[in-house]
Tab-separated table of C-alpha atoms in Angstrom:
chain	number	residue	atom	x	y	z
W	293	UNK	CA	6.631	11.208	-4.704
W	294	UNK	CA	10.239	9.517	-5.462
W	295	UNK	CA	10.358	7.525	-8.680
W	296	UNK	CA	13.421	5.021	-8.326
W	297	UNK	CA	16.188	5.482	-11.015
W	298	UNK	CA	15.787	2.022	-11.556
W	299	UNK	CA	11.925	2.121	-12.791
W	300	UNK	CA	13.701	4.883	-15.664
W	301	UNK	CA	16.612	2.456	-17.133
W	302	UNK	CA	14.398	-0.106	-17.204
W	303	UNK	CA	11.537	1.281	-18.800
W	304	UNK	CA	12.678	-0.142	-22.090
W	305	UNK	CA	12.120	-3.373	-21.352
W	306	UNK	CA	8.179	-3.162	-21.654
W	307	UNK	CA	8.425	-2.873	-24.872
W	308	UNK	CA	8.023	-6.214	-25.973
W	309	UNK	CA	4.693	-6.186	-23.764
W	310	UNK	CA	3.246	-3.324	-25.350
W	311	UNK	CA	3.895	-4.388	-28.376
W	312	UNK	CA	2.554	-8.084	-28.026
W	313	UNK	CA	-0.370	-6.509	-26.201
W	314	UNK	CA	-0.826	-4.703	-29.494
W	315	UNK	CA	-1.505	-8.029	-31.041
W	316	UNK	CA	-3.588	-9.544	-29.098
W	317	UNK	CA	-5.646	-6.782	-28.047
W	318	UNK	CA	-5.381	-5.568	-24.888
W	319	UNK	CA	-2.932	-2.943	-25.982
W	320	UNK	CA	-4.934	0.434	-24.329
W	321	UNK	CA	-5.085	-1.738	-20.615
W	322	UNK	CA	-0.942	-2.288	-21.022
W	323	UNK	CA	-0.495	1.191	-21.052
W	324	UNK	CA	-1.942	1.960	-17.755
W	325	UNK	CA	-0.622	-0.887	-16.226
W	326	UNK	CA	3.066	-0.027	-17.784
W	327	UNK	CA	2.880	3.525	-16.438
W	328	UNK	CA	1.380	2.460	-13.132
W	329	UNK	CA	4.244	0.275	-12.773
W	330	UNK	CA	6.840	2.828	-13.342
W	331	UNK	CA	5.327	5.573	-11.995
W	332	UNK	CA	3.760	4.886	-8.462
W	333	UNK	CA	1.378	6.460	-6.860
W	334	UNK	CA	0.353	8.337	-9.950
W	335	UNK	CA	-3.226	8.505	-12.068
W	336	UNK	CA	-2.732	7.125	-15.365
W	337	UNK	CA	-5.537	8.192	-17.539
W	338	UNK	CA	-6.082	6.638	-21.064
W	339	UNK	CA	-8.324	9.535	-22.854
W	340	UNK	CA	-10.651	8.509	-26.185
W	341	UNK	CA	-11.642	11.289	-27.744
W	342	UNK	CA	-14.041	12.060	-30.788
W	343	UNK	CA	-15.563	15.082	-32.148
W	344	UNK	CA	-17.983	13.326	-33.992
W	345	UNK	CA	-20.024	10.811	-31.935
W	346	UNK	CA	-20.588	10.137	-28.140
W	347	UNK	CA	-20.065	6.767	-28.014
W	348	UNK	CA	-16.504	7.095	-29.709
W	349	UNK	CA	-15.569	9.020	-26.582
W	350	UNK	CA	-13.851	7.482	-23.513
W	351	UNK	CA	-11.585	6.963	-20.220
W	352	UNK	CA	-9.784	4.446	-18.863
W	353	UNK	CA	-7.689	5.379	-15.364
W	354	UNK	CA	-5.937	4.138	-12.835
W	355	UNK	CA	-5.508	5.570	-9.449
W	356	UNK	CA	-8.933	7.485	-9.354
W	357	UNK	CA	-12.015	6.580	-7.899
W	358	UNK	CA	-14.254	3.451	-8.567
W	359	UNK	CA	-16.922	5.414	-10.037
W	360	UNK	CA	-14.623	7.999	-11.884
W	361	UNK	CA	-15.103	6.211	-15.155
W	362	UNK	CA	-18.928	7.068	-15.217
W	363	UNK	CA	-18.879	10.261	-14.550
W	364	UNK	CA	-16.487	10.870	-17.075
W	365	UNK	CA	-18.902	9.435	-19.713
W	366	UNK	CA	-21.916	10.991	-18.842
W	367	UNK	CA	-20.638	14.462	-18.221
W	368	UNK	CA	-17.101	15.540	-19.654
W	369	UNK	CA	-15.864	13.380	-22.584
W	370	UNK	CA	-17.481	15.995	-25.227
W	371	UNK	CA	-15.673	19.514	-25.625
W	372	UNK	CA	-14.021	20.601	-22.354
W	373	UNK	CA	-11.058	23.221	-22.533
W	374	UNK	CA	-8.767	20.573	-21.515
W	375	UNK	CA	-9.168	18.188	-24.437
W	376	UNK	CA	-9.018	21.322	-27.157
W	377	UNK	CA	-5.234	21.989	-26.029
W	378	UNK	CA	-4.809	17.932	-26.504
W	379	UNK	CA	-5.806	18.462	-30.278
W	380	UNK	CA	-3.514	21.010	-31.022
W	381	UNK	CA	-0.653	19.004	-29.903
W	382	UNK	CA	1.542	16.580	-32.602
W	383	UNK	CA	1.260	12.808	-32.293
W	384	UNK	CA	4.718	11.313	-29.852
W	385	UNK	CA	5.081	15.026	-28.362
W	386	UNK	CA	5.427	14.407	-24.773
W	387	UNK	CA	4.196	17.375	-23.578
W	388	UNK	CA	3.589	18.659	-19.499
W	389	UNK	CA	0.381	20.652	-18.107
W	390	UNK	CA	1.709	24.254	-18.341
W	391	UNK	CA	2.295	24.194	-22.094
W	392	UNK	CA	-1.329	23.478	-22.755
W	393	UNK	CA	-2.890	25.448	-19.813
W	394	UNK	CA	-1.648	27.753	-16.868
W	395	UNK	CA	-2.520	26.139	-13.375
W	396	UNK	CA	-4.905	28.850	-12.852
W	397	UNK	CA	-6.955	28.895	-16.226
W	398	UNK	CA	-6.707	24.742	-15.612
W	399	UNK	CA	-8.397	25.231	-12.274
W	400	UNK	CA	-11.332	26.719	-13.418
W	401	UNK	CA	-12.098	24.601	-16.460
W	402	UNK	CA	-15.048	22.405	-15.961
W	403	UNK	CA	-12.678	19.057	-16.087
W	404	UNK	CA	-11.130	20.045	-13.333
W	405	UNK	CA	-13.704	21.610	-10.974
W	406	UNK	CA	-16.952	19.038	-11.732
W	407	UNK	CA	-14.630	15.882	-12.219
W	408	UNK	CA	-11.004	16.327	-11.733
W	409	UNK	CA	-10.915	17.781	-8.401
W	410	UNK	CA	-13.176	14.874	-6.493
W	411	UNK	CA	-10.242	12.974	-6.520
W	412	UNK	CA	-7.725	15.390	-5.068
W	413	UNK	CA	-5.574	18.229	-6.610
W	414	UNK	CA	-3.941	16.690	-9.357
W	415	UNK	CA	-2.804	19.601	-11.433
W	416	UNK	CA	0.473	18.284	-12.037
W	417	UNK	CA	0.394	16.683	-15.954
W	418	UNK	CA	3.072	14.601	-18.176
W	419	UNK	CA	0.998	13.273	-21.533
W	420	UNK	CA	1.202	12.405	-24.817
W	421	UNK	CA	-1.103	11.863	-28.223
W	422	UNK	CA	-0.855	8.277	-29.011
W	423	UNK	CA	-2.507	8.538	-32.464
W	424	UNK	CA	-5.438	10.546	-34.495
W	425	UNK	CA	-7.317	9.636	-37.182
W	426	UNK	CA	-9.870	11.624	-38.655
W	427	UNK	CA	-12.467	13.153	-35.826
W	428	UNK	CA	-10.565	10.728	-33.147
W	429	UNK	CA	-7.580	10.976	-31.008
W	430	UNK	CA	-6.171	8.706	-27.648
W	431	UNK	CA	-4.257	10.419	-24.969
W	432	UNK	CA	-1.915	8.858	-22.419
W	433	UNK	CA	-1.869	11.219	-19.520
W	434	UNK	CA	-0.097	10.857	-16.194
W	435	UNK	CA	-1.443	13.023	-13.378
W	436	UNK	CA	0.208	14.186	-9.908
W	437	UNK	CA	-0.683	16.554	-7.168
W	438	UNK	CA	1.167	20.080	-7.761
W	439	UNK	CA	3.352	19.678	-4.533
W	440	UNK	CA	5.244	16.616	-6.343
W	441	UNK	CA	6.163	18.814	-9.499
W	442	UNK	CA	9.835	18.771	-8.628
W	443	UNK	CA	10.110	14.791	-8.433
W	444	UNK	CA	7.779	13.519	-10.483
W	445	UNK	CA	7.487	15.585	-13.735
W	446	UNK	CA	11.244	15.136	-14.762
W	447	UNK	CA	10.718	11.274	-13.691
W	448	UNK	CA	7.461	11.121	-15.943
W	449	UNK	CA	9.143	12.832	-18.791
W	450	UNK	CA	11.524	10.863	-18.862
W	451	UNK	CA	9.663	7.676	-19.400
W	452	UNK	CA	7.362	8.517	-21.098
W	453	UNK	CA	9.780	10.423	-23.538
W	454	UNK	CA	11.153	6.748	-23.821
W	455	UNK	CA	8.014	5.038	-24.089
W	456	UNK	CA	6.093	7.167	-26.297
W	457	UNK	CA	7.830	6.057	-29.788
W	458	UNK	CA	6.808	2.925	-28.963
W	459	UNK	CA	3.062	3.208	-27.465
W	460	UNK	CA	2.776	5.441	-31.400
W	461	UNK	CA	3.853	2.507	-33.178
W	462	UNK	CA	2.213	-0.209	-31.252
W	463	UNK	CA	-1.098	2.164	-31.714
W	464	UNK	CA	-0.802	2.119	-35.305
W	465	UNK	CA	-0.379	-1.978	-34.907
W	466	UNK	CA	-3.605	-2.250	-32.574
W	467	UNK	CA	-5.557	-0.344	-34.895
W	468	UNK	CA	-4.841	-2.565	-37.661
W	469	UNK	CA	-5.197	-6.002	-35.152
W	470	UNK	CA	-9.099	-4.031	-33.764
W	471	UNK	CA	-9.934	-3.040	-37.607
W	472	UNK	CA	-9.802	-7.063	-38.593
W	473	UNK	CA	-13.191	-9.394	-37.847
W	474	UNK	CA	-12.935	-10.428	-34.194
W	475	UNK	CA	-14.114	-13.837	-33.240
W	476	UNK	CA	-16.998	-12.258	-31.454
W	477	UNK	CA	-18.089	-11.074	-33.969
W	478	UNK	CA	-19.707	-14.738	-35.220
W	479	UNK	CA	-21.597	-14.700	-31.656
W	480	UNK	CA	-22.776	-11.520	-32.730
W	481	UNK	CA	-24.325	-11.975	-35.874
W	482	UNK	CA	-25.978	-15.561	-34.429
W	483	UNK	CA	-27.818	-12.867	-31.918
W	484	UNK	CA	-29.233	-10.739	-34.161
W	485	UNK	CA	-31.719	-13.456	-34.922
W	486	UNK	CA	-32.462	-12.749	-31.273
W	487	UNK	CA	-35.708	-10.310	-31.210
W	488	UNK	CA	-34.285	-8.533	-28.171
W	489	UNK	CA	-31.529	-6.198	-27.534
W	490	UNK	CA	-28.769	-8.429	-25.322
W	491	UNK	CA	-25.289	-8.387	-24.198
W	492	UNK	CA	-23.232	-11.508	-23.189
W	493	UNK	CA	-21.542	-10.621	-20.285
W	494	UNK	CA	-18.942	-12.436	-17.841
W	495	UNK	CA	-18.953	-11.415	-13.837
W	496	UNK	CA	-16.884	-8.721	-14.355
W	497	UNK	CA	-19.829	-7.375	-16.390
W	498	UNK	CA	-17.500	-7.277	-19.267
W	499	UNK	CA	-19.390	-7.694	-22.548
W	500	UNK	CA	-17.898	-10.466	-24.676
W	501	UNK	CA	-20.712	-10.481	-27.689
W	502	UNK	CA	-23.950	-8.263	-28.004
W	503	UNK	CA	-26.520	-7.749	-31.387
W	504	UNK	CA	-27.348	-4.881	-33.322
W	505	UNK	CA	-30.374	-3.850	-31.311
W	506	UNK	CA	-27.601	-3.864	-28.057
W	507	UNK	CA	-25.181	-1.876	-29.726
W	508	UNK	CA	-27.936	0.459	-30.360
W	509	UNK	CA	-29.325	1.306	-26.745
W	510	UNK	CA	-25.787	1.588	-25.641
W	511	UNK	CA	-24.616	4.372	-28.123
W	512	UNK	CA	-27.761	6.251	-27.369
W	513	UNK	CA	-26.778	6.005	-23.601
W	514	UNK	CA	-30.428	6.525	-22.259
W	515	UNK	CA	-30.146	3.537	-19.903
W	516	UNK	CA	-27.328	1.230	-20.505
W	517	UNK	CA	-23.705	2.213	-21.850
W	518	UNK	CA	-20.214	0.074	-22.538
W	519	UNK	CA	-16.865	2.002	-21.487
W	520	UNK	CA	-14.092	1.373	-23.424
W	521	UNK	CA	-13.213	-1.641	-21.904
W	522	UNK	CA	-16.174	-3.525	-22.817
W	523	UNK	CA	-17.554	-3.476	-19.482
W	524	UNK	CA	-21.419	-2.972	-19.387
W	525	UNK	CA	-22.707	0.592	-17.276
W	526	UNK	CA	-26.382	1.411	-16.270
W	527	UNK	CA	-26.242	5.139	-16.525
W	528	UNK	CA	-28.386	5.856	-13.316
W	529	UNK	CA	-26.159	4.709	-10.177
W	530	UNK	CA	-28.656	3.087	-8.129
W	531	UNK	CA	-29.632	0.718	-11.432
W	532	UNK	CA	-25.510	0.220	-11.554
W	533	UNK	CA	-25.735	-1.150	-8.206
W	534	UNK	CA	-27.861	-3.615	-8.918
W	535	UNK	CA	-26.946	-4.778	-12.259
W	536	UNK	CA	-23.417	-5.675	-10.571
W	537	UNK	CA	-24.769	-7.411	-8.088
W	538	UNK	CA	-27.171	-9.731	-10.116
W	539	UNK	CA	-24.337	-10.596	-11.983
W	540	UNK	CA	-21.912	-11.427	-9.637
W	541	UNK	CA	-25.324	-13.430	-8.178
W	542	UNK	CA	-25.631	-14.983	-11.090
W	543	UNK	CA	-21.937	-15.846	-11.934
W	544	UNK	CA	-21.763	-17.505	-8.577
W	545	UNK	CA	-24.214	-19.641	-8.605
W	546	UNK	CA	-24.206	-23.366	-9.893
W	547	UNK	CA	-27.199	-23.423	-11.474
W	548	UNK	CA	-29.066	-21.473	-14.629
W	549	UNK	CA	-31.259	-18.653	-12.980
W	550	UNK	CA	-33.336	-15.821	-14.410
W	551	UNK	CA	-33.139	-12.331	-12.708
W	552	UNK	CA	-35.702	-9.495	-13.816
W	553	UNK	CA	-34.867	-5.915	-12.646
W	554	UNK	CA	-35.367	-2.064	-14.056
W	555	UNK	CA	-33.231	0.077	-14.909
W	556	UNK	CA	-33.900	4.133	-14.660
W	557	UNK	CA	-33.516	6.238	-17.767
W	558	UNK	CA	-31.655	9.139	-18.107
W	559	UNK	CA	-34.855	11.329	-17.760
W	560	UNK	CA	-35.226	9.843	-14.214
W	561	UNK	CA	-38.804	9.023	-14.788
W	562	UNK	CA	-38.786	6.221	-17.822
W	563	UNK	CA	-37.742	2.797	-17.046
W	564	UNK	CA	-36.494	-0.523	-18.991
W	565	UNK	CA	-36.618	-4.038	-17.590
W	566	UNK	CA	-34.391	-6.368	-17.859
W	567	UNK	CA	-33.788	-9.958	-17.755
W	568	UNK	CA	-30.124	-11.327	-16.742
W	569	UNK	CA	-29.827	-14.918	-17.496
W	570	UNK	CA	-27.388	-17.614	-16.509
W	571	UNK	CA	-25.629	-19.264	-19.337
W	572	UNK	CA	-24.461	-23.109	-19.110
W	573	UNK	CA	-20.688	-23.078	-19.434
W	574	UNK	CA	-18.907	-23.874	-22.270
W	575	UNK	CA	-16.866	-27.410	-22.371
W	576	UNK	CA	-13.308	-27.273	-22.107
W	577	UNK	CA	-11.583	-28.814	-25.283
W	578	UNK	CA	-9.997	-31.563	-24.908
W	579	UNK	CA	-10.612	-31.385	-20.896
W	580	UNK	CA	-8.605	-28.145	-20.746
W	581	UNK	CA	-8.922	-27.058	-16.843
W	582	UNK	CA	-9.540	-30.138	-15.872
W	583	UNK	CA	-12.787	-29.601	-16.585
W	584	UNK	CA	-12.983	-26.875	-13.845
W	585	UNK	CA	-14.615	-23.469	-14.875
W	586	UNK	CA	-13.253	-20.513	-13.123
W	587	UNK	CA	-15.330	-17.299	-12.245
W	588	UNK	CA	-14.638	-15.696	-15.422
W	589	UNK	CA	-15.952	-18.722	-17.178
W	590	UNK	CA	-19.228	-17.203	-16.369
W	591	UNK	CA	-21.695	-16.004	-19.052
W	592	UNK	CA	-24.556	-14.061	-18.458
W	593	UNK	CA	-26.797	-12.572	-20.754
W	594	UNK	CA	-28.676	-9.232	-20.087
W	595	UNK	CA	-31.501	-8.674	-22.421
W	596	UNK	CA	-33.411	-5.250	-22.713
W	597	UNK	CA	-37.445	-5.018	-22.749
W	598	UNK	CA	-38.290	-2.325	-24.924
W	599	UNK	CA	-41.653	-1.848	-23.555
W	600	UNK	CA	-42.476	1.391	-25.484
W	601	UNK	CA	-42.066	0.399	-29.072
W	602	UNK	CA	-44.910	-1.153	-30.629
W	603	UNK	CA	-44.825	-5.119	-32.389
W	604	UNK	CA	-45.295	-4.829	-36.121
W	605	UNK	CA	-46.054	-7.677	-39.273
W	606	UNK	CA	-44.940	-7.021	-42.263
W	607	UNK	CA	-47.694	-8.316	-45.382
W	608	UNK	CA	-44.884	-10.527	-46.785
W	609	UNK	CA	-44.260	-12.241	-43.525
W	610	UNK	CA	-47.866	-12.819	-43.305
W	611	UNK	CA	-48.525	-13.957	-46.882
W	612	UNK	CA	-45.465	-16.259	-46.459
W	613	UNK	CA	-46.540	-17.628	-43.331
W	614	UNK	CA	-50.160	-18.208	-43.709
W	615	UNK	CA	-51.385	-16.660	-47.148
W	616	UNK	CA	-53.380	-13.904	-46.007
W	617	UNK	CA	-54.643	-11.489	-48.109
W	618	UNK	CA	-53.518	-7.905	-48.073
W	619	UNK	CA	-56.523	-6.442	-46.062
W	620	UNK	CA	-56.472	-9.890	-44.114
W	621	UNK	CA	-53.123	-8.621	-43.275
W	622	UNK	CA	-54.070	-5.452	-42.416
W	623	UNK	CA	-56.276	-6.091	-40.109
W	624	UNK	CA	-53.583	-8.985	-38.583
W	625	UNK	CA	-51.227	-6.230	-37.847
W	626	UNK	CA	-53.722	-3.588	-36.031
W	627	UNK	CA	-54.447	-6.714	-33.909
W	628	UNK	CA	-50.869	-7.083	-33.215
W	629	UNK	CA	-50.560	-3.187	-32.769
W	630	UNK	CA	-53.491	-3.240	-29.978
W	631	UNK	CA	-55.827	-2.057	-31.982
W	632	UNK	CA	-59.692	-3.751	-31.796
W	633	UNK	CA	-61.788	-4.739	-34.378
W	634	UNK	CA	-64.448	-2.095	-34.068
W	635	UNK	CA	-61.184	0.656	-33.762
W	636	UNK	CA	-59.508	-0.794	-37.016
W	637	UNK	CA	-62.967	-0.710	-38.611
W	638	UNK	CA	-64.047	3.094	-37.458
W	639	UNK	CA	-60.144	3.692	-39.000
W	640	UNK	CA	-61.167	2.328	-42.416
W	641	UNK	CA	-64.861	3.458	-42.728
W	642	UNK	CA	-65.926	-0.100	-43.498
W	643	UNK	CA	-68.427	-2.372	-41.390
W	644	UNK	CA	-67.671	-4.374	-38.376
W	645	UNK	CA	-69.332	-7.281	-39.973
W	646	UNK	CA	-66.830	-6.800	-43.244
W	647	UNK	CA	-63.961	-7.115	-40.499
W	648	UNK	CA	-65.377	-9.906	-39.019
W	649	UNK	CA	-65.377	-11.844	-41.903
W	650	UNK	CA	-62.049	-11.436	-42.409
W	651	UNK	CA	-60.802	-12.409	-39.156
W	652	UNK	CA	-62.821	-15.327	-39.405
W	653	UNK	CA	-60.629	-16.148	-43.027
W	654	UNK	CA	-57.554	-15.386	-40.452
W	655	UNK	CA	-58.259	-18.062	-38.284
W	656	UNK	CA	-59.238	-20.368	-40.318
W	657	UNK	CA	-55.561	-19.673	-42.259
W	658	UNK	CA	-53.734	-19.348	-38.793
W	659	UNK	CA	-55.642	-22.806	-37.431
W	660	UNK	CA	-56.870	-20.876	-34.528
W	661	UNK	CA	-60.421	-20.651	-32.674
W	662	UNK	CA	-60.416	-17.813	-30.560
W	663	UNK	CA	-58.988	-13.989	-30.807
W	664	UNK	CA	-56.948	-14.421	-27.822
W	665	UNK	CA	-55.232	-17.275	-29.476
W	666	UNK	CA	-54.689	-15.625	-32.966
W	667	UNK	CA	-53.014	-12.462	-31.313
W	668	UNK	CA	-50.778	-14.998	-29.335
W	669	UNK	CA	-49.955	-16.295	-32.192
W	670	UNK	CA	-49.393	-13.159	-34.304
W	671	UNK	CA	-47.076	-11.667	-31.542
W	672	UNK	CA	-45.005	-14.806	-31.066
W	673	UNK	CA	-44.223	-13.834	-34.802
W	674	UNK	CA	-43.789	-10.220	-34.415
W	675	UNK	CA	-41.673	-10.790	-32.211
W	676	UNK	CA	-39.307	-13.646	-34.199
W	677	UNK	CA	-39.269	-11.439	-37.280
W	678	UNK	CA	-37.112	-9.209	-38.658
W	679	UNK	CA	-36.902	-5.496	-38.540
């Protein structure tokens, strides 16, 4: 692997970019694409790491395998031998393989024989620590097959040696740009009226907004996770499959469609259902586009049935909303639970007849004539309240 002398003197002049891509956010994608650029024919990985929780752990690459990202999440990014050696380096350091690990000992770390190695024998290494910050770190690593060593190490130490000051001080600036309120962010809060879990998500699958209840099922990564990238994963492969397709379905079609499909848990047995939705299009202002849309334009939303957790009524939501009494609302929220009348009754050790007296004060508060209707009625608002 030759790297032209030319891609080394002008190294310095993606500096700007990195540091405008600090700014406006897309600073951890401009370092893969910088060293990509300079250094062809090479992996680029872009490590997350964090000792404390899962979901602060994560990979960005280029130059592996499609499917090389989720992998990497759902087996390696927690304590392999490879990342310890990354935390006893100092921040800017530009270090190269054999000073962390011998070639050997690196060969039979679980990195490199259950992920690494599916993607060829790239033992060769040139990285640095971009920053840390309490249990987190990011790593900028550039990775090359053994037999290039004499070519591409002293090219990839070189620029990255030059690069390096910068990508540490452009870190620092992104951190401060990602730690400010992101427009998204007013999306988000306007979903969490939404009763469901649900990501917004373009035809990339690339989550622009998503509610609490979202963020939720993805850090627990039992069916659905977002890489660092935004872009939303199933976790089982088969469920991937199909999620990308629906969405690309989705995205290119003209009209507003509903798609229902289940997703496999990570227990292979359990499943969730979900419902991806077509979103109209925001306008253009001021007839930007020409009032075209392109493909990204797309917006789909992908909203999580969690069928195993049970509705519930508070008694202030049902003294607000219709005045019931407390053991009115008692027996309003077995209802809602799927309980009967005779099973809430045998609960409480009163008569059926006492219960049936109150459910007929329930429906004459609720203005309904039938059970069937009241429980209708009584989930609609289970499901529209608050946790």
């Amino acid at each position: 692997m030759n790297i032209p002398r030319v891609a080394i003197e002008t190294a310095v002049e993606d500096t700007a970019a990195i540091y405008e891509s600090a700014l406006e956010g897309d600073f951890p994608r401009t370092i893969i694409s910088t060293l990509s650029a300079r250094i062809p024919g090479a992996a680029i990985l872009l490590y997350g790491q964090d000792t404390a929780e899962l979901q602060g752990n994560f990979l960005l690459q280029n130059g592996l395998g499609e499917d090389a990202d989720r992998l990497f999440m759902l087996s390696l990014s927690v304590r392999n031998a490879w990342f310890a050696k990354h935390w006893e380096q100092a921040v800017g350091r530009v270090y190269h393989d054999r000073e962390l690990l011998d070639r050997a000992s690196f060969m039979e770390t679980r990195f490199y024989q259950e992920w690494l190695s599916k993607w060829g024998e790239l033992t060769g290494a040139v990285g640095v620590v971009l920053c840390r910050k309490g249990s987190r770190q990011l790593v900028a690593e550039i990775r090359f097959p053994a037999a290039d060593q004499g070519t591409t190490m002293p090219a990839a130490r070189e620029i990255l040696g030059r690069l390096a000051p910068h990508f540490v001080t452009a870190a620092k600036v992104f951190d401060r740009w990602h730690g400010e309120p992101h427009p998204s962010d007013n999306i988000s809060e306007l979903l969490d009226l939404y009763p469901f879990p649900t990501f917004i998500v373009d035809s990339a699958c690339r989550v622009t907004a998503s509610n609490y209840k979202a963020t939720v099922i993805a850090n627990r990564m039992e069916s659905l996770f977002v890489s660092a990238d935004d872009v939303l994963y199933a976790v089982d492969q088969l469920s991937e499959t199909d999620l990308k397709a629906n969405v690309r379905k989705l995205a290119s079609s003209a009209k507003s469609h509903s798609v229902f499909m289940p997703v496999t848990k990570t227990d292979g047995q359990s499943r969730q259902v979900l419902m991806l939705k077509t979103l109209r299009p925001s306008k253009p202002r001021n007839g930007v586009h020409g009032g075209y849309f392109s493909e990204n334009d797309a917006r789909i939303a992908v909203v999580a049935q969690q069928g195993g957790e049970p509705l519930r009524l508070s008694h202030d939501a049902l003294w607000q909303s219709f005045g019931l009494t407390n053991k009115e609302s008692e027996l309003a929220a077995s209802l809602v639970e799927g309980s009967t009348v005779c099973e809430h009754a045998a609960r409480l050790r009163v008569s059926k007849q006492t219960l049936r007296n109150q459910l007929g004060s329930i429906m004459r508060k609720t203005d309904t004539c039938r059970q069937t209707q009241l429980v209708a009625l009584l989930t609609r608002l289970a499901i529209s309240s608050p946790d």
